[in-house]
Amino acid sequence: MPNILLSSKINVPYSTAEALERPRLYDFFQDSTLKRITIVRAPAGYGKTTLLTQWFKHLQEPVAWLAIDRADNDPIRYWTYVFSAVAKACETDVDQVLAPLLQSQDDTKYDFLIDSFIHEINYIEKKLHIVMDDYHLIENEVIHKMIINLIEQLPAHIHIYLTSRTVLPLPIAKWRVKQWVQELNSDHLRFTYQETKHFFSLKKTLSLNQQQIQAFQDKTEGWIAGLVLTSLANVNESQPDDERAQPFISEFLWQEIIHNLPQTTQDFLLRTSLLHELEPAICNQLTEQTNSVKLLADLEERGLFTTRLQSSKLIFRYHHLFAEVLQAELFRQYSPLEIRSIVEKAAQLIYKQGDYTSAIELAFKYNLYEQAQLWITKHLVQLCLSGQISTFMRWLQQLRSQQHTVPYEMLILGYEHAISTFDMATATSLLQELEERQQTENWMQQEELAAMVNIYERTKAYEIIALGGDLNTVKEILGKQLTRHHVPSIWDGLPMTYNSFEYKLLRTNLASKGKFPILKEVSNITQLFQDTNFNTLYVTAFITGIAAEIYYERNQLEECQNELEIAIGLSHQYQDPSLFVPMYLLKAKIYVHQNQSNIARAMLSQVLEDVSEKQWKLSIQIMQAYCYVLEGDSKNAEMILQVTKTKQPFWMLVNARLLILKGQPDEALATVIQVKTKAQQDGQVATIVEATVLEAVCQLHIGNKDIALDILHEAFQLAAKFYYVRTLLDEKEILPLLDQYLQLDTFKVRWDPYPDHYFTFLQKGRKTGKIPNELLTPREKDVFDLLAKGITNREIAEQLNLSEGTVRVYLSTIYSKLGVNSRAKAILLTKK
């Protein structure tokens, strides 16, 4: 059963005929057209949602609406709904375009996700209003950071509205200074005397004189819920308006309004109060009645805090304030056993509708941990595939905090996720629990758990690799797996995510974010995976790709070329752009530094045609711009960078090189320092080294040679630790400064100890670091030889165990190297 997106959450609520028009507040919205965000904050019962729905009735512009609930505290779920709401409002495919970016929980990708969203909504031609209703329910810090990122880059034709009961954890003070925010609070929302008078004139049940209206106005101070309660009760009394009055709401609502309804209606209200959305078919089953449609329609018509949602199906919702009162009364009137029965039945009905997320949330809310755990276990695969890992991890921690015995599957997948995101504290805690239970329960010997044991042991092995641990232990762990007979299971479709969007594999957690192992261990790791039965594992392709990048960085170019070709072949075998795109970027870089930029760009153009995912297309285009920069072609580089603008470090560093090329080193320096700071926060060693080297280049162009030398020393302090070489050699402008640094004794005394072996290694690379420039690589020669025989791309692919896409890329590169533009001309060359 797939979890469903509730269309009612992204529909603008209906505005009832009795809703009061409020032109004085519409003026506020009209005046906010030059702002970025409108925040409507007030306690319950002030008409925040109604006001917005009334305002939008007067507009001929698209409105994307999200009705938030507590289950939306998952970045993937939250933004899935936002993208769907925008797609629906604007009739675009923005949700489908961005869907591939919603497949991973790697926190580092969220900035890129927002950048991509902004890029897409820039193409929307109309003014777009995005509403996030009940934002106070969001407690996830990641979502808050993403909202801040969105607001601070928001296009001028987009306006965001947040409604909330509470002060929001957003930098509103800063936005006020920048004049980005329009704010409405309870003082704005409370009814004026004229509005109160108009409100009562619309009610047929009350006939009030001016003195009575003024009395209600004074007592309620314009609190809308208080006035609504008065009109419903049909009495000449009211409660005060503000938060001071809200403890009395429950008693007032029950005694003066609900208590006067028929007993069957009261029972209906109490039993259905647990439902977030009121679908008549579910309400009928829950209350064992058959007239839910009529009851809900009557409640809405009477204005009894019931709203019909715009949807293809007939769906209603109680106002949050009303639902809270009903739930409090439910717990007062019914016994714990009766309440448990109602909750179980409601959760089961929601689950049968396909919304297992809401069903599980309801079960958790009322402590039905056993039922919640059963549903989570049943839908673990779907949760992982849909990217809702944050939700799963939250549920897992809730069960553990309640001392609930969690199934092994949940613990192991939680451990795997913690390792993949480098959350070592959580990983250690889960590992400890699994090991303790192994001691007492011997679960790893249970045949039915064989598949999970494999995942568990494999994850332990990857943790050791990522942390630079003992490879013999890794070999022992994985060796056990190879001796076992593989038992097919539902978990086979859950490969570990190694790379969500990084343009370099060195930036991934599997590569320890650029913290290289010692020189000899690189070959040991690759041999462990390639030269044994491990070569069938999915991770082997990534280990090989990481080795290629490490070998390149350490200027071991022959080894790099060998691993690169193997990795490209494996990546196409798995049809995985998260591997083959970084590999082709590396291959393009090699061509560029062989002074063969035209070949690099031709290859990248072919790869671009074979990739559909936005993030990988972007990386390829940025590499094309890099090629142009190194050729000195600022015009073409700038054209590409203008249409691919993002906060991705790859784009920013290439753009910094372009700014240096254009004679703007000060602007380049600001960009480089921004990238470096973020990389230091994220622990991205490869990017820190590259940004620091570029920082020295900028200072050199500005004329600060001494500062440049100091910064170069800073770069060496990290580069020497992990033997970074090509990052320095590939920046041609740094080479004279590098030579000067190596000749100055003043820098040697700063080291303790002096990394003599590294500098010897670097100087050797400085002298012999030119990349070999053979016309065709061995693999290209294989393709070319078969091409000469006149066979098709498919036949070449079959004979060389490649994909047709890989063959097309090879042919594109071969044509460029040979200076031909067609298959026929290439074959003709073989005849000569």
Tab-separated table of C-alpha atoms in Angstrom, residues 115-446:
chain	number	residue	atom	x	y	z
A	115	ASP	CA	18.410	26.659	-5.163
A	116	SER	CA	16.836	24.313	-7.703
A	117	PHE	CA	13.319	25.223	-6.547
A	118	ILE	CA	14.110	28.917	-6.931
A	119	HIS	CA	15.556	28.238	-10.375
A	120	GLU	CA	12.317	26.517	-11.434
A	121	ILE	CA	9.885	29.120	-10.046
A	122	ASN	CA	11.852	31.830	-11.835
A	123	TYR	CA	10.252	30.488	-15.008
A	124	ILE	CA	6.735	31.077	-13.651
A	125	GLU	CA	5.541	34.207	-15.401
A	126	LYS	CA	2.622	35.143	-13.140
A	127	LYS	CA	2.698	36.488	-9.605
A	128	LEU	CA	2.602	33.447	-7.309
A	129	HIS	CA	1.342	33.352	-3.711
A	130	ILE	CA	2.589	30.476	-1.516
A	131	VAL	CA	0.736	29.888	1.761
A	132	MET	CA	2.089	27.718	4.579
A	133	ASP	CA	-0.819	27.520	6.992
A	134	ASP	CA	-0.206	26.631	10.682
A	135	TYR	CA	3.563	26.926	10.387
A	136	HIS	CA	3.835	26.856	14.197
A	137	LEU	CA	3.469	23.060	13.925
A	138	ILE	CA	6.888	22.835	12.270
A	139	GLU	CA	9.635	22.069	14.783
A	140	ASN	CA	12.246	20.633	12.414
A	141	GLU	CA	15.331	22.893	12.342
A	142	VAL	CA	16.272	21.761	8.832
A	143	ILE	CA	12.924	22.974	7.472
A	144	HIS	CA	13.382	26.327	9.217
A	145	LYS	CA	16.833	26.727	7.633
A	146	MET	CA	15.431	25.866	4.213
A	147	ILE	CA	12.629	28.426	4.616
A	148	ILE	CA	15.215	31.068	5.557
A	149	ASN	CA	17.285	30.143	2.500
A	150	LEU	CA	14.168	30.396	0.303
A	151	ILE	CA	13.117	33.795	1.678
A	152	GLU	CA	16.586	35.258	1.304
A	153	GLN	CA	16.731	34.320	-2.390
A	154	LEU	CA	13.033	34.698	-3.226
A	155	PRO	CA	12.271	36.009	-6.751
A	156	ALA	CA	10.343	39.287	-6.871
A	157	HIS	CA	7.181	37.717	-8.345
A	158	ILE	CA	6.802	35.206	-5.498
A	159	HIS	CA	5.203	36.057	-2.150
A	160	ILE	CA	5.065	33.744	0.863
A	161	TYR	CA	2.474	33.780	3.650
A	162	LEU	CA	3.020	32.054	7.005
A	163	THR	CA	0.226	31.720	9.553
A	164	SER	CA	1.129	30.852	13.119
A	165	ARG	CA	-0.132	30.860	16.679
A	166	THR	CA	3.343	31.463	18.082
A	167	VAL	CA	6.501	33.482	17.481
A	168	LEU	CA	8.452	31.780	14.703
A	169	PRO	CA	12.133	30.741	14.967
A	170	LEU	CA	13.039	32.782	11.909
A	171	PRO	CA	15.253	35.912	11.564
A	172	ILE	CA	12.240	38.229	11.399
A	173	ALA	CA	14.096	41.162	12.997
A	174	LYS	CA	16.663	41.086	10.183
A	175	TRP	CA	13.879	40.858	7.598
A	176	ARG	CA	12.173	43.883	9.151
A	177	VAL	CA	15.350	45.938	8.732
A	178	LYS	CA	15.540	44.854	5.098
A	179	GLN	CA	11.825	45.660	4.684
A	180	TRP	CA	11.073	42.159	3.445
A	181	VAL	CA	8.281	41.291	5.874
A	182	GLN	CA	4.695	42.397	6.405
A	183	GLU	CA	3.238	41.380	9.790
A	184	LEU	CA	-0.329	41.066	11.007
A	185	ASN	CA	-1.056	40.158	14.615
A	186	SER	CA	-4.082	39.838	16.876
A	187	ASP	CA	-4.418	43.632	17.103
A	188	HIS	CA	-4.876	43.777	13.336
A	189	LEU	CA	-7.158	40.735	13.166
A	190	ARG	CA	-9.596	41.543	15.958
A	191	PHE	CA	-12.923	42.935	14.707
A	192	THR	CA	-13.566	46.660	14.881
A	193	TYR	CA	-16.938	47.877	16.084
A	194	GLN	CA	-18.143	48.245	12.489
A	195	GLU	CA	-17.025	44.736	11.631
A	196	THR	CA	-18.716	43.359	14.738
A	197	LYS	CA	-21.914	45.161	13.768
A	198	HIS	CA	-21.727	43.779	10.234
A	199	PHE	CA	-20.981	40.305	11.592
A	200	PHE	CA	-24.130	40.214	13.745
A	201	SER	CA	-26.229	41.652	10.922
A	202	LEU	CA	-25.409	38.536	8.901
A	203	LYS	CA	-26.739	36.305	11.702
A	204	LYS	CA	-30.451	35.696	11.438
A	205	THR	CA	-30.830	34.336	14.961
A	206	LEU	CA	-29.766	37.479	16.784
A	207	SER	CA	-31.328	40.912	16.852
A	208	LEU	CA	-29.069	43.275	18.750
A	209	ASN	CA	-29.223	46.987	19.335
A	210	GLN	CA	-26.221	49.310	19.202
A	211	GLN	CA	-25.669	49.156	22.972
A	212	GLN	CA	-25.613	45.341	22.984
A	213	ILE	CA	-23.199	45.223	20.037
A	214	GLN	CA	-20.891	47.657	21.797
A	215	ALA	CA	-21.065	45.518	24.943
A	216	PHE	CA	-20.012	42.422	22.991
A	217	GLN	CA	-17.290	44.408	21.301
A	218	ASP	CA	-15.942	45.621	24.645
A	219	LYS	CA	-16.039	42.203	26.312
A	220	THR	CA	-14.514	40.240	23.447
A	221	GLU	CA	-12.214	43.056	22.307
A	222	GLY	CA	-12.982	41.881	18.800
A	223	TRP	CA	-11.847	38.267	19.306
A	224	ILE	CA	-13.581	36.554	16.418
A	225	ALA	CA	-14.020	33.154	18.067
A	226	GLY	CA	-15.699	34.797	21.051
A	227	LEU	CA	-18.165	36.561	18.763
A	228	VAL	CA	-18.839	33.344	16.834
A	229	LEU	CA	-19.469	31.498	20.081
A	230	THR	CA	-21.901	34.209	21.141
A	231	SER	CA	-23.838	33.988	17.919
A	232	LEU	CA	-23.971	30.194	18.141
A	233	ALA	CA	-25.118	30.233	21.750
A	234	ASN	CA	-27.748	32.863	20.952
A	235	VAL	CA	-27.268	34.539	24.335
A	236	ASN	CA	-26.462	38.048	25.421
A	237	GLU	CA	-23.167	37.123	27.044
A	238	SER	CA	-19.667	36.473	25.799
A	239	GLN	CA	-16.239	35.547	27.012
A	240	PRO	CA	-13.193	37.828	26.896
A	241	ASP	CA	-11.111	37.473	23.779
A	242	ASP	CA	-7.455	37.092	24.459
A	243	GLU	CA	-5.312	34.151	25.465
A	244	ARG	CA	-6.523	34.836	29.045
A	245	ALA	CA	-9.972	33.658	27.902
A	246	GLN	CA	-8.976	30.460	26.211
A	247	PRO	CA	-9.074	28.256	29.359
A	248	PHE	CA	-12.829	29.022	29.429
A	249	ILE	CA	-13.452	28.107	25.792
A	250	SER	CA	-13.991	24.411	26.393
A	251	GLU	CA	-16.595	24.951	29.095
A	252	PHE	CA	-18.358	27.669	27.127
A	253	LEU	CA	-18.462	25.695	23.879
A	254	TRP	CA	-19.720	22.584	25.561
A	255	GLN	CA	-22.285	24.101	27.900
A	256	GLU	CA	-23.698	26.805	25.653
A	257	ILE	CA	-23.396	25.303	22.184
A	258	ILE	CA	-22.517	21.643	21.793
A	259	HIS	CA	-24.591	20.513	24.769
A	260	ASN	CA	-27.714	21.860	23.047
A	261	LEU	CA	-27.152	19.715	19.959
A	262	PRO	CA	-28.857	16.304	19.604
A	263	GLN	CA	-27.092	13.518	21.498
A	264	THR	CA	-26.249	11.683	18.248
A	265	THR	CA	-24.552	14.825	16.912
A	266	GLN	CA	-22.584	15.274	20.142
A	267	ASP	CA	-21.373	11.699	19.962
A	268	PHE	CA	-20.491	12.163	16.298
A	269	LEU	CA	-18.416	15.266	17.106
A	270	LEU	CA	-16.506	13.601	19.924
A	271	ARG	CA	-15.695	10.406	18.044
A	272	THR	CA	-14.598	12.201	14.874
A	273	SER	CA	-12.529	14.857	16.704
A	274	LEU	CA	-9.425	12.655	16.386
A	275	LEU	CA	-9.543	12.822	12.590
A	276	HIS	CA	-7.417	15.465	10.889
A	277	GLU	CA	-9.707	15.341	7.867
A	278	LEU	CA	-13.353	14.353	7.887
A	279	GLU	CA	-14.252	12.108	4.995
A	280	PRO	CA	-17.915	11.061	5.321
A	281	ALA	CA	-17.245	7.370	4.521
A	282	ILE	CA	-14.676	7.141	7.340
A	283	CYS	CA	-16.922	9.099	9.709
A	284	ASN	CA	-19.788	6.680	9.021
A	285	GLN	CA	-17.646	3.683	9.946
A	286	LEU	CA	-16.151	5.342	13.002
A	287	THR	CA	-19.521	6.467	14.434
A	288	GLU	CA	-21.588	3.570	13.054
A	289	GLN	CA	-23.946	6.050	11.409
A	290	THR	CA	-24.969	6.563	7.781
A	291	ASN	CA	-25.705	10.295	7.671
A	292	SER	CA	-22.223	11.828	8.005
A	293	VAL	CA	-22.548	13.846	4.791
A	294	LYS	CA	-25.685	15.560	6.064
A	295	LEU	CA	-24.269	16.096	9.565
A	296	LEU	CA	-21.055	17.673	8.302
A	297	ALA	CA	-22.896	19.848	5.789
A	298	ASP	CA	-25.271	21.049	8.533
A	299	LEU	CA	-22.368	21.853	10.860
A	300	GLU	CA	-20.686	23.880	8.117
A	301	GLU	CA	-23.904	25.680	7.213
A	302	ARG	CA	-24.448	26.657	10.861
A	303	GLY	CA	-20.883	27.975	11.075
A	304	LEU	CA	-19.992	25.514	13.806
A	305	PHE	CA	-16.215	25.652	13.259
A	306	THR	CA	-16.424	23.179	10.383
A	307	THR	CA	-14.896	23.924	6.987
A	308	ARG	CA	-15.270	22.131	3.692
A	309	LEU	CA	-11.957	21.606	1.936
A	310	GLN	CA	-11.637	22.089	-1.795
A	311	SER	CA	-11.049	18.608	-3.141
A	312	SER	CA	-12.279	16.204	-5.769
A	313	LYS	CA	-13.897	14.329	-2.863
A	314	LEU	CA	-16.227	15.705	-0.200
A	315	ILE	CA	-13.903	16.370	2.759
A	316	PHE	CA	-14.357	18.585	5.810
A	317	ARG	CA	-12.141	19.684	8.680
A	318	TYR	CA	-12.829	21.008	12.156
A	319	HIS	CA	-11.213	24.255	13.147
A	320	HIS	CA	-8.160	23.432	15.297
A	321	LEU	CA	-9.652	25.268	18.279
A	322	PHE	CA	-12.916	23.315	17.965
A	323	ALA	CA	-11.077	19.973	17.578
A	324	GLU	CA	-9.015	20.637	20.705
A	325	VAL	CA	-12.146	21.366	22.717
A	326	LEU	CA	-13.855	18.211	21.426
A	327	GLN	CA	-10.815	16.057	22.192
A	328	ALA	CA	-10.629	17.435	25.738
A	329	GLU	CA	-14.313	16.612	26.227
A	330	LEU	CA	-13.801	13.148	24.722
A	331	PHE	CA	-11.173	12.370	27.349
A	332	ARG	CA	-13.418	13.749	30.083
A	333	GLN	CA	-16.500	11.716	29.175
A	334	TYR	CA	-15.047	8.405	28.032
A	335	SER	CA	-12.992	5.841	29.920
A	336	PRO	CA	-9.380	5.122	28.899
A	337	LEU	CA	-10.489	1.773	27.482
A	338	GLU	CA	-13.222	3.385	25.364
A	339	ILE	CA	-10.833	6.070	24.113
A	340	ARG	CA	-8.265	3.447	23.180
A	341	SER	CA	-10.932	1.605	21.198
A	342	ILE	CA	-11.948	4.792	19.356
A	343	VAL	CA	-8.322	5.699	18.583
A	344	GLU	CA	-7.566	2.178	17.327
A	345	LYS	CA	-10.597	2.215	15.083
A	346	ALA	CA	-9.829	5.721	13.747
A	347	ALA	CA	-6.210	4.805	13.045
A	348	GLN	CA	-7.253	1.612	11.282
A	349	LEU	CA	-9.714	3.502	9.077
A	350	ILE	CA	-7.102	6.118	8.134
A	351	TYR	CA	-4.635	3.330	7.412
A	352	LYS	CA	-7.086	1.527	5.126
A	353	GLN	CA	-7.478	4.762	3.157
A	354	GLY	CA	-3.770	4.505	2.288
A	355	ASP	CA	-2.472	7.289	4.546
A	356	TYR	CA	-0.226	5.142	6.720
A	357	THR	CA	1.849	8.154	7.838
A	358	SER	CA	-1.170	9.848	9.467
A	359	ALA	CA	-2.306	6.529	10.928
A	360	ILE	CA	1.079	5.975	12.557
A	361	GLU	CA	1.190	9.549	13.856
A	362	LEU	CA	-2.241	9.080	15.455
A	363	ALA	CA	-1.106	5.818	17.034
A	364	PHE	CA	1.958	7.533	18.495
A	365	LYS	CA	-0.076	10.466	19.785
A	366	TYR	CA	-2.213	8.148	21.905
A	367	ASN	CA	0.563	5.726	22.935
A	368	LEU	CA	-0.422	2.808	20.688
A	369	TYR	CA	3.234	1.909	20.257
A	370	GLU	CA	2.703	-1.725	19.324
A	371	GLN	CA	0.375	-0.817	16.462
A	372	ALA	CA	2.654	2.008	15.304
A	373	GLN	CA	5.642	-0.332	15.288
A	374	LEU	CA	3.781	-2.963	13.231
A	375	TRP	CA	2.829	-0.425	10.571
A	376	ILE	CA	6.325	1.101	10.475
A	377	THR	CA	7.888	-2.322	9.982
A	378	LYS	CA	5.426	-3.146	7.213
A	379	HIS	CA	6.198	0.087	5.339
A	380	LEU	CA	9.927	0.383	6.007
A	381	VAL	CA	10.827	-0.157	2.352
A	382	GLN	CA	8.343	2.464	1.166
A	383	LEU	CA	9.515	4.960	3.786
A	384	CYS	CA	13.105	4.552	2.632
A	385	LEU	CA	12.294	4.687	-1.078
A	386	SER	CA	10.120	7.784	-0.631
A	387	GLY	CA	12.921	9.580	1.209
A	388	GLN	CA	10.992	9.997	4.484
A	389	ILE	CA	13.943	8.844	6.557
A	390	SER	CA	13.691	11.797	8.964
A	391	THR	CA	10.168	10.675	9.832
A	392	PHE	CA	11.342	7.084	10.296
A	393	MET	CA	14.252	8.147	12.506
A	394	ARG	CA	11.912	10.275	14.649
A	395	TRP	CA	9.546	7.326	15.085
A	396	LEU	CA	12.477	5.043	15.897
A	397	GLN	CA	13.706	7.381	18.637
A	398	GLN	CA	10.154	7.696	20.041
A	399	LEU	CA	9.896	3.922	20.387
A	400	ARG	CA	13.341	3.662	21.974
A	401	SER	CA	12.620	6.520	24.392
A	402	GLN	CA	9.551	4.620	25.606
A	403	GLN	CA	11.708	1.528	26.276
A	404	HIS	CA	9.762	-0.269	23.572
A	405	THR	CA	11.464	-3.362	22.142
A	406	VAL	CA	12.221	-2.222	18.594
A	407	PRO	CA	12.416	-4.811	15.780
A	408	TYR	CA	15.890	-5.540	14.458
A	409	GLU	CA	14.946	-4.304	10.987
A	410	MET	CA	14.242	-0.836	12.311
A	411	LEU	CA	17.429	-0.683	14.374
A	412	ILE	CA	19.590	-1.855	11.466
A	413	LEU	CA	18.102	0.534	8.900
A	414	GLY	CA	18.435	3.332	11.453
A	415	TYR	CA	22.088	2.372	11.933
A	416	GLU	CA	22.650	2.309	8.159
A	417	HIS	CA	21.088	5.760	7.762
A	418	ALA	CA	23.146	7.186	10.637
A	419	ILE	CA	26.345	5.896	9.010
A	420	SER	CA	25.355	7.232	5.561
A	421	THR	CA	24.819	10.716	7.058
A	422	PHE	CA	27.828	10.500	9.378
A	423	ASP	CA	25.609	10.855	12.470
A	424	MET	CA	28.084	8.916	14.590
A	425	ALA	CA	26.370	9.541	17.936
A	426	THR	CA	23.146	7.898	16.748
A	427	ALA	CA	25.076	5.177	14.934
A	428	THR	CA	27.037	4.301	18.077
A	429	SER	CA	23.885	4.145	20.195
A	430	LEU	CA	22.106	1.857	17.726
A	431	LEU	CA	25.174	-0.332	17.269
A	432	GLN	CA	25.478	-0.732	21.028
A	433	GLU	CA	21.830	-1.823	21.336
A	434	LEU	CA	22.201	-4.313	18.474
A	435	GLU	CA	25.341	-5.806	19.989
A	436	GLU	CA	23.789	-6.061	23.461
A	437	ARG	CA	20.743	-7.830	22.048
A	438	GLN	CA	23.002	-10.178	20.105
A	439	GLN	CA	24.529	-11.213	23.434
A	440	THR	CA	21.150	-11.956	25.001
A	441	GLU	CA	19.003	-12.947	22.007
A	442	ASN	CA	21.513	-14.290	19.460
A	443	TRP	CA	19.484	-12.623	16.697
A	444	MET	CA	22.228	-12.798	14.058
A	445	GLN	CA	21.855	-16.590	13.927
A	446	GLN	CA	18.126	-16.433	13.149
